[in-house]
Amino acid sequence: MNQVLLEVKDVSYSYHTKTGETPALSHISFSISQGEFVAIVGPSGCGNAMCQ
């Protein structure tokens, strides 16, 4: 079994603007083991700090 190198538990993140809040991550948990590659992918534009 591969050794866990990174463990993320219950992470949430929202972008805040003058017009409100845009959730980007909601209660994400995962672990990364040696030799694994992980990417978090969402809809186009979801990572832009200027989302409205």
mmCIF file with all atom_site columns, N, CA, C and O in Angstrom:
data_model
loop_
_atom_site.group_PDB
_atom_site.id
_atom_site.type_symbol
_atom_site.label_atom_id
_atom_site.label_alt_id
_atom_site.label_comp_id
_atom_site.label_asym_id
_atom_site.label_entity_id
_atom_site.label_seq_id
_atom_site.pdbx_PDB_ins_code
_atom_site.Cartn_x
_atom_site.Cartn_y
_atom_site.Cartn_z
_atom_site.occupancy
_atom_site.B_iso_or_equiv
_atom_site.pdbx_formal_charge
_atom_site.auth_seq_id
_atom_site.auth_comp_id
_atom_site.auth_asym_id
_atom_site.auth_atom_id
_atom_site.pdbx_PDB_model_num
ATOM 1   N N  . MET A 1 1  ? 0.843   -1.188 0.000   1.00 0.00 ? 1  MET A N  1
ATOM 2   C CA . MET A 1 1  ? 0.000   0.000  0.000   1.00 0.00 ? 1  MET A CA 1
ATOM 3   C C  . MET A 1 1  ? 0.886   1.248  0.000   1.00 0.00 ? 1  MET A C  1
ATOM 4   O O  . MET A 1 1  ? 1.906   1.297  0.675   1.00 0.00 ? 1  MET A O  1
ATOM 5   N N  . ASN A 1 2  ? 0.471   2.280  -0.766  1.00 0.00 ? 2  ASN A N  1
ATOM 6   C CA . ASN A 1 2  ? 1.238   3.528  -0.832  1.00 0.00 ? 2  ASN A CA 1
ATOM 7   C C  . ASN A 1 2  ? 1.014   4.373  0.416   1.00 0.00 ? 2  ASN A C  1
ATOM 8   O O  . ASN A 1 2  ? -0.072  4.412  0.972   1.00 0.00 ? 2  ASN A O  1
ATOM 9   N N  . GLN A 1 3  ? 2.037   5.078  0.810   1.00 0.00 ? 3  GLN A N  1
ATOM 10  C CA . GLN A 1 3  ? 1.977   5.970  1.962   1.00 0.00 ? 3  GLN A CA 1
ATOM 11  C C  . GLN A 1 3  ? 1.250   7.258  1.592   1.00 0.00 ? 3  GLN A C  1
ATOM 12  O O  . GLN A 1 3  ? 1.504   7.849  0.539   1.00 0.00 ? 3  GLN A O  1
ATOM 13  N N  . VAL A 1 4  ? 0.325   7.703  2.449   1.00 0.00 ? 4  VAL A N  1
ATOM 14  C CA . VAL A 1 4  ? -0.379  8.964  2.226   1.00 0.00 ? 4  VAL A CA 1
ATOM 15  C C  . VAL A 1 4  ? 0.588   10.109 2.509   1.00 0.00 ? 4  VAL A C  1
ATOM 16  O O  . VAL A 1 4  ? 1.185   10.189 3.583   1.00 0.00 ? 4  VAL A O  1
ATOM 17  N N  . LEU A 1 5  ? 0.762   11.004 1.513   1.00 0.00 ? 5  LEU A N  1
ATOM 18  C CA . LEU A 1 5  ? 1.672   12.144 1.656   1.00 0.00 ? 5  LEU A CA 1
ATOM 19  C C  . LEU A 1 5  ? 0.951   13.419 2.055   1.00 0.00 ? 5  LEU A C  1
ATOM 20  O O  . LEU A 1 5  ? 1.520   14.290 2.701   1.00 0.00 ? 5  LEU A O  1
ATOM 21  N N  . LEU A 1 6  ? -0.326  13.536 1.657   1.00 0.00 ? 6  LEU A N  1
ATOM 22  C CA . LEU A 1 6  ? -1.117  14.722 1.971   1.00 0.00 ? 6  LEU A CA 1
ATOM 23  C C  . LEU A 1 6  ? -2.558  14.300 2.189   1.00 0.00 ? 6  LEU A C  1
ATOM 24  O O  . LEU A 1 6  ? -3.117  13.536 1.402   1.00 0.00 ? 6  LEU A O  1
ATOM 25  N N  . GLU A 1 7  ? -3.161  14.806 3.255   1.00 0.00 ? 7  GLU A N  1
ATOM 26  C CA . GLU A 1 7  ? -4.570  14.532 3.522   1.00 0.00 ? 7  GLU A CA 1
ATOM 27  C C  . GLU A 1 7  ? -5.276  15.857 3.776   1.00 0.00 ? 7  GLU A C  1
ATOM 28  O O  . GLU A 1 7  ? -4.825  16.664 4.591   1.00 0.00 ? 7  GLU A O  1
ATOM 29  N N  . VAL A 1 8  ? -6.364  16.082 3.048   1.00 0.00 ? 8  VAL A N  1
ATOM 30  C CA . VAL A 1 8  ? -7.163  17.300 3.162   1.00 0.00 ? 8  VAL A CA 1
ATOM 31  C C  . VAL A 1 8  ? -8.544  16.878 3.654   1.00 0.00 ? 8  VAL A C  1
ATOM 32  O O  . VAL A 1 8  ? -9.146  15.974 3.090   1.00 0.00 ? 8  VAL A O  1
ATOM 33  N N  . LYS A 1 9  ? -9.036  17.557 4.696   1.00 0.00 ? 9  LYS A N  1
ATOM 34  C CA . LYS A 1 9  ? -10.330 17.171 5.269   1.00 0.00 ? 9  LYS A CA 1
ATOM 35  C C  . LYS A 1 9  ? -11.255 18.374 5.384   1.00 0.00 ? 9  LYS A C  1
ATOM 36  O O  . LYS A 1 9  ? -10.885 19.401 5.959   1.00 0.00 ? 9  LYS A O  1
ATOM 37  N N  . ASP A 1 10 ? -12.441 18.229 4.820   1.00 0.00 ? 10 ASP A N  1
ATOM 38  C CA . ASP A 1 10 ? -13.555 19.162 4.988   1.00 0.00 ? 10 ASP A CA 1
ATOM 39  C C  . ASP A 1 10 ? -13.187 20.619 4.678   1.00 0.00 ? 10 ASP A C  1
ATOM 40  O O  . ASP A 1 10 ? -13.416 21.516 5.482   1.00 0.00 ? 10 ASP A O  1
ATOM 41  N N  . VAL A 1 11 ? -12.629 20.861 3.506   1.00 0.00 ? 11 VAL A N  1
ATOM 42  C CA . VAL A 1 11 ? -12.236 22.214 3.089   1.00 0.00 ? 11 VAL A CA 1
ATOM 43  C C  . VAL A 1 11 ? -13.355 22.853 2.281   1.00 0.00 ? 11 VAL A C  1
ATOM 44  O O  . VAL A 1 11 ? -13.916 22.241 1.379   1.00 0.00 ? 11 VAL A O  1
ATOM 45  N N  . SER A 1 12 ? -13.671 24.090 2.613   1.00 0.00 ? 12 SER A N  1
ATOM 46  C CA . SER A 1 12 ? -14.643 24.885 1.852   1.00 0.00 ? 12 SER A CA 1
ATOM 47  C C  . SER A 1 12 ? -14.004 26.223 1.537   1.00 0.00 ? 12 SER A C  1
ATOM 48  O O  . SER A 1 12 ? -13.169 26.720 2.297   1.00 0.00 ? 12 SER A O  1
ATOM 49  N N  . TYR A 1 13 ? -14.395 26.804 0.401   1.00 0.00 ? 13 TYR A N  1
ATOM 50  C CA . TYR A 1 13 ? -13.864 28.117 0.010   1.00 0.00 ? 13 TYR A CA 1
ATOM 51  C C  . TYR A 1 13 ? -14.888 28.841 -0.839  1.00 0.00 ? 13 TYR A C  1
ATOM 52  O O  . TYR A 1 13 ? -15.512 28.242 -1.708  1.00 0.00 ? 13 TYR A O  1
ATOM 53  N N  . SER A 1 14 ? -15.064 30.127 -0.580  1.00 0.00 ? 14 SER A N  1
ATOM 54  C CA . SER A 1 14 ? -15.960 30.963 -1.373  1.00 0.00 ? 14 SER A CA 1
ATOM 55  C C  . SER A 1 14 ? -15.245 32.243 -1.753  1.00 0.00 ? 14 SER A C  1
ATOM 56  O O  . SER A 1 14 ? -14.428 32.768 -0.991  1.00 0.00 ? 14 SER A O  1
ATOM 57  N N  . TYR A 1 15 ? -15.557 32.744 -2.949  1.00 0.00 ? 15 TYR A N  1
ATOM 58  C CA . TYR A 1 15 ? -15.069 34.050 -3.392  1.00 0.00 ? 15 TYR A CA 1
ATOM 59  C C  . TYR A 1 15 ? -16.078 35.090 -2.937  1.00 0.00 ? 15 TYR A C  1
ATOM 60  O O  . TYR A 1 15 ? -17.284 34.901 -3.088  1.00 0.00 ? 15 TYR A O  1
ATOM 61  N N  . HIS A 1 16 ? -15.594 36.183 -2.378  1.00 0.00 ? 16 HIS A N  1
ATOM 62  C CA . HIS A 1 16 ? -16.462 37.249 -1.903  1.00 0.00 ? 16 HIS A CA 1
ATOM 63  C C  . HIS A 1 16 ? -16.292 38.476 -2.786  1.00 0.00 ? 16 HIS A C  1
ATOM 64  O O  . HIS A 1 16 ? -15.169 38.893 -3.076  1.00 0.00 ? 16 HIS A O  1
ATOM 65  N N  . THR A 1 17 ? -17.406 39.035 -3.229  1.00 0.00 ? 17 THR A N  1
ATOM 66  C CA . THR A 1 17 ? -17.397 40.259 -4.026  1.00 0.00 ? 17 THR A CA 1
ATOM 67  C C  . THR A 1 17 ? -18.361 41.250 -3.405  1.00 0.00 ? 17 THR A C  1
ATOM 68  O O  . THR A 1 17 ? -19.068 40.927 -2.446  1.00 0.00 ? 17 THR A O  1
ATOM 69  N N  . LYS A 1 18 ? -18.431 42.426 -3.966  1.00 0.00 ? 18 LYS A N  1
ATOM 70  C CA . LYS A 1 18 ? -19.369 43.437 -3.472  1.00 0.00 ? 18 LYS A CA 1
ATOM 71  C C  . LYS A 1 18 ? -20.815 42.999 -3.637  1.00 0.00 ? 18 LYS A C  1
ATOM 72  O O  . LYS A 1 18 ? -21.689 43.424 -2.902  1.00 0.00 ? 18 LYS A O  1
ATOM 73  N N  . THR A 1 19 ? -21.077 42.127 -4.622  1.00 0.00 ? 19 THR A N  1
ATOM 74  C CA . THR A 1 19 ? -22.452 41.699 -4.898  1.00 0.00 ? 19 THR A CA 1
ATOM 75  C C  . THR A 1 19 ? -22.832 40.392 -4.202  1.00 0.00 ? 19 THR A C  1
ATOM 76  O O  . THR A 1 19 ? -23.971 39.964 -4.296  1.00 0.00 ? 19 THR A O  1
ATOM 77  N N  . GLY A 1 20 ? -21.892 39.762 -3.527  1.00 0.00 ? 20 GLY A N  1
ATOM 78  C CA . GLY A 1 20 ? -22.249 38.534 -2.830  1.00 0.00 ? 20 GLY A CA 1
ATOM 79  C C  . GLY A 1 20 ? -21.113 37.536 -2.737  1.00 0.00 ? 20 GLY A C  1
ATOM 80  O O  . GLY A 1 20 ? -19.939 37.888 -2.800  1.00 0.00 ? 20 GLY A O  1
ATOM 81  N N  . GLU A 1 21 ? -21.483 36.294 -2.618  1.00 0.00 ? 21 GLU A N  1
ATOM 82  C CA . GLU A 1 21 ? -20.546 35.201 -2.369  1.00 0.00 ? 21 GLU A CA 1
ATOM 83  C C  . GLU A 1 21 ? -20.747 34.107 -3.404  1.00 0.00 ? 21 GLU A C  1
ATOM 84  O O  . GLU A 1 21 ? -21.872 33.763 -3.739  1.00 0.00 ? 21 GLU A O  1
ATOM 85  N N  . THR A 1 22 ? -19.640 33.556 -3.932  1.00 0.00 ? 22 THR A N  1
ATOM 86  C CA . THR A 1 22 ? -19.703 32.457 -4.895  1.00 0.00 ? 22 THR A CA 1
ATOM 87  C C  . THR A 1 22 ? -18.945 31.265 -4.319  1.00 0.00 ? 22 THR A C  1
ATOM 88  O O  . THR A 1 22 ? -17.723 31.317 -4.175  1.00 0.00 ? 22 THR A O  1
ATOM 89  N N  . PRO A 1 23 ? -19.645 30.188 -3.963  1.00 0.00 ? 23 PRO A N  1
ATOM 90  C CA . PRO A 1 23 ? -18.949 29.014 -3.440  1.00 0.00 ? 23 PRO A CA 1
ATOM 91  C C  . PRO A 1 23 ? -18.102 28.351 -4.519  1.00 0.00 ? 23 PRO A C  1
ATOM 92  O O  . PRO A 1 23 ? -18.562 28.157 -5.645  1.00 0.00 ? 23 PRO A O  1
ATOM 93  N N  . ALA A 1 24 ? -16.854 28.031 -4.194  1.00 0.00 ? 24 ALA A N  1
ATOM 94  C CA . ALA A 1 24 ? -15.965 27.355 -5.145  1.00 0.00 ? 24 ALA A CA 1
ATOM 95  C C  . ALA A 1 24 ? -15.726 25.908 -4.719  1.00 0.00 ? 24 ALA A C  1
ATOM 96  O O  . ALA A 1 24 ? -15.689 25.018 -5.549  1.00 0.00 ? 24 ALA A O  1
ATOM 97  N N  . LEU A 1 25 ? -15.551 25.673 -3.428  1.00 0.00 ? 25 LEU A N  1
ATOM 98  C CA . LEU A 1 25 ? -15.385 24.333 -2.872  1.00 0.00 ? 25 LEU A CA 1
ATOM 99  C C  . LEU A 1 25 ? -16.324 24.185 -1.689  1.00 0.00 ? 25 LEU A C  1
ATOM 100 O O  . LEU A 1 25 ? -16.504 25.118 -0.912  1.00 0.00 ? 25 LEU A O  1
ATOM 101 N N  . SER A 1 26 ? -16.890 23.004 -1.529  1.00 0.00 ? 26 SER A N  1
ATOM 102 C CA . SER A 1 26 ? -17.797 22.770 -0.410  1.00 0.00 ? 26 SER A CA 1
ATOM 103 C C  . SER A 1 26 ? -17.522 21.405 0.211   1.00 0.00 ? 26 SER A C  1
ATOM 104 O O  . SER A 1 26 ? -17.823 20.376 -0.380  1.00 0.00 ? 26 SER A O  1
ATOM 105 N N  . HIS A 1 27 ? -16.930 21.416 1.389   1.00 0.00 ? 27 HIS A N  1
ATOM 106 C CA . HIS A 1 27 ? -16.670 20.205 2.178   1.00 0.00 ? 27 HIS A CA 1
ATOM 107 C C  . HIS A 1 27 ? -15.920 19.137 1.382   1.00 0.00 ? 27 HIS A C  1
ATOM 108 O O  . HIS A 1 27 ? -16.336 17.992 1.287   1.00 0.00 ? 27 HIS A O  1
ATOM 109 N N  . ILE A 1 28 ? -14.780 19.542 0.804   1.00 0.00 ? 28 ILE A N  1
ATOM 110 C CA . ILE A 1 28 ? -13.939 18.643 0.012   1.00 0.00 ? 28 ILE A CA 1
ATOM 111 C C  . ILE A 1 28 ? -12.950 17.918 0.925   1.00 0.00 ? 28 ILE A C  1
ATOM 112 O O  . ILE A 1 28 ? -12.289 18.544 1.748   1.00 0.00 ? 28 ILE A O  1
ATOM 113 N N  . SER A 1 29 ? -12.852 16.612 0.762   1.00 0.00 ? 29 SER A N  1
ATOM 114 C CA . SER A 1 29 ? -11.872 15.809 1.486   1.00 0.00 ? 29 SER A CA 1
ATOM 115 C C  . SER A 1 29 ? -11.215 14.841 0.510   1.00 0.00 ? 29 SER A C  1
ATOM 116 O O  . SER A 1 29 ? -11.889 14.280 -0.351  1.00 0.00 ? 29 SER A O  1
ATOM 117 N N  . PHE A 1 30 ? -9.897  14.679 0.622   1.00 0.00 ? 30 PHE A N  1
ATOM 118 C CA . PHE A 1 30 ? -9.191  13.705 -0.207  1.00 0.00 ? 30 PHE A CA 1
ATOM 119 C C  . PHE A 1 30 ? -7.803  13.481 0.374   1.00 0.00 ? 30 PHE A C  1
ATOM 120 O O  . PHE A 1 30 ? -7.343  14.225 1.226   1.00 0.00 ? 30 PHE A O  1
ATOM 121 N N  . SER A 1 31 ? -7.168  12.420 -0.079  1.00 0.00 ? 31 SER A N  1
ATOM 122 C CA . SER A 1 31 ? -5.775  12.170 0.292   1.00 0.00 ? 31 SER A CA 1
ATOM 123 C C  . SER A 1 31 ? -4.993  11.863 -0.980  1.00 0.00 ? 31 SER A C  1
ATOM 124 O O  . SER A 1 31 ? -5.541  11.373 -1.962  1.00 0.00 ? 31 SER A O  1
ATOM 125 N N  . ILE A 1 32 ? -3.711  12.174 -0.924  1.00 0.00 ? 32 ILE A N  1
ATOM 126 C CA . ILE A 1 32 ? -2.822  11.935 -2.060  1.00 0.00 ? 32 ILE A CA 1
ATOM 127 C C  . ILE A 1 32 ? -1.695  11.028 -1.588  1.00 0.00 ? 32 ILE A C  1
ATOM 128 O O  . ILE A 1 32 ? -1.023  11.320 -0.600  1.00 0.00 ? 32 ILE A O  1
ATOM 129 N N  . SER A 1 33 ? -1.521  9.925  -2.296  1.00 0.00 ? 33 SER A N  1
ATOM 130 C CA . SER A 1 33 ? -0.451  8.972  -1.980  1.00 0.00 ? 33 SER A CA 1
ATOM 131 C C  . SER A 1 33 ? 0.707   9.151  -2.947  1.00 0.00 ? 33 SER A C  1
ATOM 132 O O  . SER A 1 33 ? 0.564   9.769  -4.005  1.00 0.00 ? 33 SER A O  1
ATOM 133 N N  . GLN A 1 34 ? 1.827   8.597  -2.581  1.00 0.00 ? 34 GLN A N  1
ATOM 134 C CA . GLN A 1 34 ? 3.020   8.675  -3.424  1.00 0.00 ? 34 GLN A CA 1
ATOM 135 C C  . GLN A 1 34 ? 2.699   8.156  -4.824  1.00 0.00 ? 34 GLN A C  1
ATOM 136 O O  . GLN A 1 34 ? 2.060   7.128  -4.994  1.00 0.00 ? 34 GLN A O  1
ATOM 137 N N  . GLY A 1 35 ? 3.106   8.907  -5.847  1.00 0.00 ? 35 GLY A N  1
ATOM 138 C CA . GLY A 1 35 ? 2.913   8.512  -7.233  1.00 0.00 ? 35 GLY A CA 1
ATOM 139 C C  . GLY A 1 35 ? 1.589   8.936  -7.836  1.00 0.00 ? 35 GLY A C  1
ATOM 140 O O  . GLY A 1 35 ? 1.368   8.755  -9.026  1.00 0.00 ? 35 GLY A O  1
ATOM 141 N N  . GLU A 1 36 ? 0.684   9.514  -7.037  1.00 0.00 ? 36 GLU A N  1
ATOM 142 C CA . GLU A 1 36 ? -0.615  9.953  -7.558  1.00 0.00 ? 36 GLU A CA 1
ATOM 143 C C  . GLU A 1 36 ? -0.555  11.408 -8.014  1.00 0.00 ? 36 GLU A C  1
ATOM 144 O O  . GLU A 1 36 ? 0.231   12.204 -7.501  1.00 0.00 ? 36 GLU A O  1
ATOM 145 N N  . PHE A 1 37 ? -1.414  11.741 -8.951  1.00 0.00 ? 37 PHE A N  1
ATOM 146 C CA . PHE A 1 37 ? -1.583  13.113 -9.435  1.00 0.00 ? 37 PHE A CA 1
ATOM 147 C C  . PHE A 1 37 ? -3.049  13.465 -9.247  1.00 0.00 ? 37 PHE A C  1
ATOM 148 O O  . PHE A 1 37 ? -3.919  12.706 -9.671  1.00 0.00 ? 37 PHE A O  1
ATOM 149 N N  . VAL A 1 38 ? -3.337  14.598 -8.602  1.00 0.00 ? 38 VAL A N  1
ATOM 150 C CA . VAL A 1 38 ? -4.716  14.992 -8.312  1.00 0.00 ? 38 VAL A CA 1
ATOM 151 C C  . VAL A 1 38 ? -4.963  16.399 -8.835  1.00 0.00 ? 38 VAL A C  1
ATOM 152 O O  . VAL A 1 38 ? -4.126  17.283 -8.684  1.00 0.00 ? 38 VAL A O  1
ATOM 153 N N  . ALA A 1 39 ? -6.117  16.597 -9.458  1.00 0.00 ? 39 ALA A N  1
ATOM 154 C CA . ALA A 1 39 ? -6.533  17.924 -9.920  1.00 0.00 ? 39 ALA A CA 1
ATOM 155 C C  . ALA A 1 39 ? -7.980  18.144 -9.522  1.00 0.00 ? 39 ALA A C  1
ATOM 156 O O  . ALA A 1 39 ? -8.789  17.220 -9.571  1.00 0.00 ? 39 ALA A O  1
ATOM 157 N N  . ILE A 1 40 ? -8.297  19.362 -9.108  1.00 0.00 ? 40 ILE A N  1
ATOM 158 C CA . ILE A 1 40 ? -9.679  19.731 -8.808  1.00 0.00 ? 40 ILE A CA 1
ATOM 159 C C  . ILE A 1 40 ? -10.160 20.575 -9.976  1.00 0.00 ? 40 ILE A C  1
ATOM 160 O O  . ILE A 1 40 ? -9.576  21.617 -10.288 1.00 0.00 ? 40 ILE A O  1
ATOM 161 N N  . VAL A 1 41 ? -11.202 20.113 -10.646 1.00 0.00 ? 41 VAL A N  1
ATOM 162 C CA . VAL A 1 41 ? -11.683 20.754 -11.860 1.00 0.00 ? 41 VAL A CA 1
ATOM 163 C C  . VAL A 1 41 ? -13.144 21.140 -11.663 1.00 0.00 ? 41 VAL A C  1
ATOM 164 O O  . VAL A 1 41 ? -13.931 20.380 -11.111 1.00 0.00 ? 41 VAL A O  1
ATOM 165 N N  . GLY A 1 42 ? -13.497 22.327 -12.135 1.00 0.00 ? 42 GLY A N  1
ATOM 166 C CA . GLY A 1 42 ? -14.880 22.780 -12.039 1.00 0.00 ? 42 GLY A CA 1
ATOM 167 C C  . GLY A 1 42 ? -15.313 23.417 -13.340 1.00 0.00 ? 42 GLY A C  1
ATOM 168 O O  . GLY A 1 42 ? -14.570 23.440 -14.318 1.00 0.00 ? 42 GLY A O  1
ATOM 169 N N  . PRO A 1 43 ? -16.524 23.964 -13.352 1.00 0.00 ? 43 PRO A N  1
ATOM 170 C CA . PRO A 1 43 ? -17.042 24.610 -14.558 1.00 0.00 ? 43 PRO A CA 1
ATOM 171 C C  . PRO A 1 43 ? -16.174 25.797 -14.978 1.00 0.00 ? 43 PRO A C  1
ATOM 172 O O  . PRO A 1 43 ? -15.512 26.407 -14.143 1.00 0.00 ? 43 PRO A O  1
ATOM 173 N N  . SER A 1 44 ? -16.205 26.116 -16.238 1.00 0.00 ? 44 SER A N  1
ATOM 174 C CA . SER A 1 44 ? -15.449 27.248 -16.768 1.00 0.00 ? 44 SER A CA 1
ATOM 175 C C  . SER A 1 44 ? -15.785 28.518 -15.999 1.00 0.00 ? 44 SER A C  1
ATOM 176 O O  . SER A 1 44 ? -16.961 28.838 -15.788 1.00 0.00 ? 44 SER A O  1
ATOM 177 N N  . GLY A 1 45 ? -14.748 29.208 -15.544 1.00 0.00 ? 45 GLY A N  1
ATOM 178 C CA . GLY A 1 45 ? -14.941 30.475 -14.851 1.00 0.00 ? 45 GLY A CA 1
ATOM 179 C C  . GLY A 1 45 ? -15.141 30.353 -13.344 1.00 0.00 ? 45 GLY A C  1
ATOM 180 O O  . GLY A 1 45 ? -15.190 31.353 -12.648 1.00 0.00 ? 45 GLY A O  1
ATOM 181 N N  . CYS A 1 46 ? -15.243 29.150 -12.823 1.00 0.00 ? 46 CYS A N  1
ATOM 182 C CA . CYS A 1 46 ? -15.547 29.007 -11.385 1.00 0.00 ? 46 CYS A CA 1
ATOM 183 C C  . CYS A 1 46 ? -14.372 29.413 -10.498 1.00 0.00 ? 46 CYS A C  1
ATOM 184 O O  . CYS A 1 46 ? -14.561 29.649 -9.322  1.00 0.00 ? 46 CYS A O  1
ATOM 185 N N  . GLY A 1 47 ? -13.176 29.506 -11.044 1.00 0.00 ? 47 GLY A N  1
ATOM 186 C CA . GLY A 1 47 ? -12.033 29.876 -10.249 1.00 0.00 ? 47 GLY A CA 1
ATOM 187 C C  . GLY A 1 47 ? -11.679 31.354 -10.341 1.00 0.00 ? 47 GLY A C  1
ATOM 188 O O  . GLY A 1 47 ? -10.726 31.817 -9.755  1.00 0.00 ? 47 GLY A O  1
ATOM 189 N N  . ASN A 1 48 ? -12.462 32.108 -11.055 1.00 0.00 ? 48 ASN A N  1
ATOM 190 C CA . ASN A 1 48 ? -12.203 33.525 -11.251 1.00 0.00 ? 48 ASN A CA 1
ATOM 191 C C  . ASN A 1 48 ? -12.699 34.322 -10.048 1.00 0.00 ? 48 ASN A C  1
ATOM 192 O O  . ASN A 1 48 ? -13.852 34.230 -9.668  1.00 0.00 ? 48 ASN A O  1
ATOM 193 N N  . ALA A 1 49 ? -11.831 35.112 -9.466  1.00 0.00 ? 49 ALA A N  1
ATOM 194 C CA . ALA A 1 49 ? -12.198 35.906 -8.301  1.00 0.00 ? 49 ALA A CA 1
ATOM 195 C C  . ALA A 1 49 ? -13.266 36.957 -8.618  1.00 0.00 ? 49 ALA A C  1
ATOM 196 O O  . ALA A 1 49 ? -13.880 37.512 -7.710  1.00 0.00 ? 49 ALA A O  1
ATOM 197 N N  . MET A 1 50 ? -13.521 37.218 -9.881  1.00 0.00 ? 50 MET A N  1
ATOM 198 C CA . MET A 1 50 ? -14.502 38.220 -10.259 1.00 0.00 ? 50 MET A CA 1
ATOM 199 C C  . MET A 1 50 ? -15.858 37.606 -10.633 1.00 0.00 ? 50 MET A C  1
ATOM 200 O O  . MET A 1 50 ? -16.690 38.263 -11.224 1.00 0.00 ? 50 MET A O  1
ATOM 201 N N  . CYS A 1 51 ? -16.090 36.334 -10.282 1.00 0.00 ? 51 CYS A N  1
ATOM 202 C CA . CYS A 1 51 ? -17.390 35.693 -10.612 1.00 0.00 ? 51 CYS A CA 1
ATOM 203 C C  . CYS A 1 51 ? -18.543 36.498 -10.009 1.00 0.00 ? 51 CYS A C  1
ATOM 204 O O  . CYS A 1 51 ? -18.435 37.039 -8.920  1.00 0.00 ? 51 CYS A O  1
ATOM 205 N N  . GLN A 1 52 ? -19.645 36.555 -10.738 1.00 0.00 ? 52 GLN A N  1
ATOM 206 C CA . GLN A 1 52 ? -20.824 37.282 -10.229 1.00 0.00 ? 52 GLN A CA 1
ATOM 207 C C  . GLN A 1 52 ? -22.001 36.367 -10.156 1.00 0.00 ? 52 GLN A C  1
ATOM 208 O O  . GLN A 1 52 ? -22.198 35.463 -10.849 1.00 0.00 ? 52 GLN A O  1
#
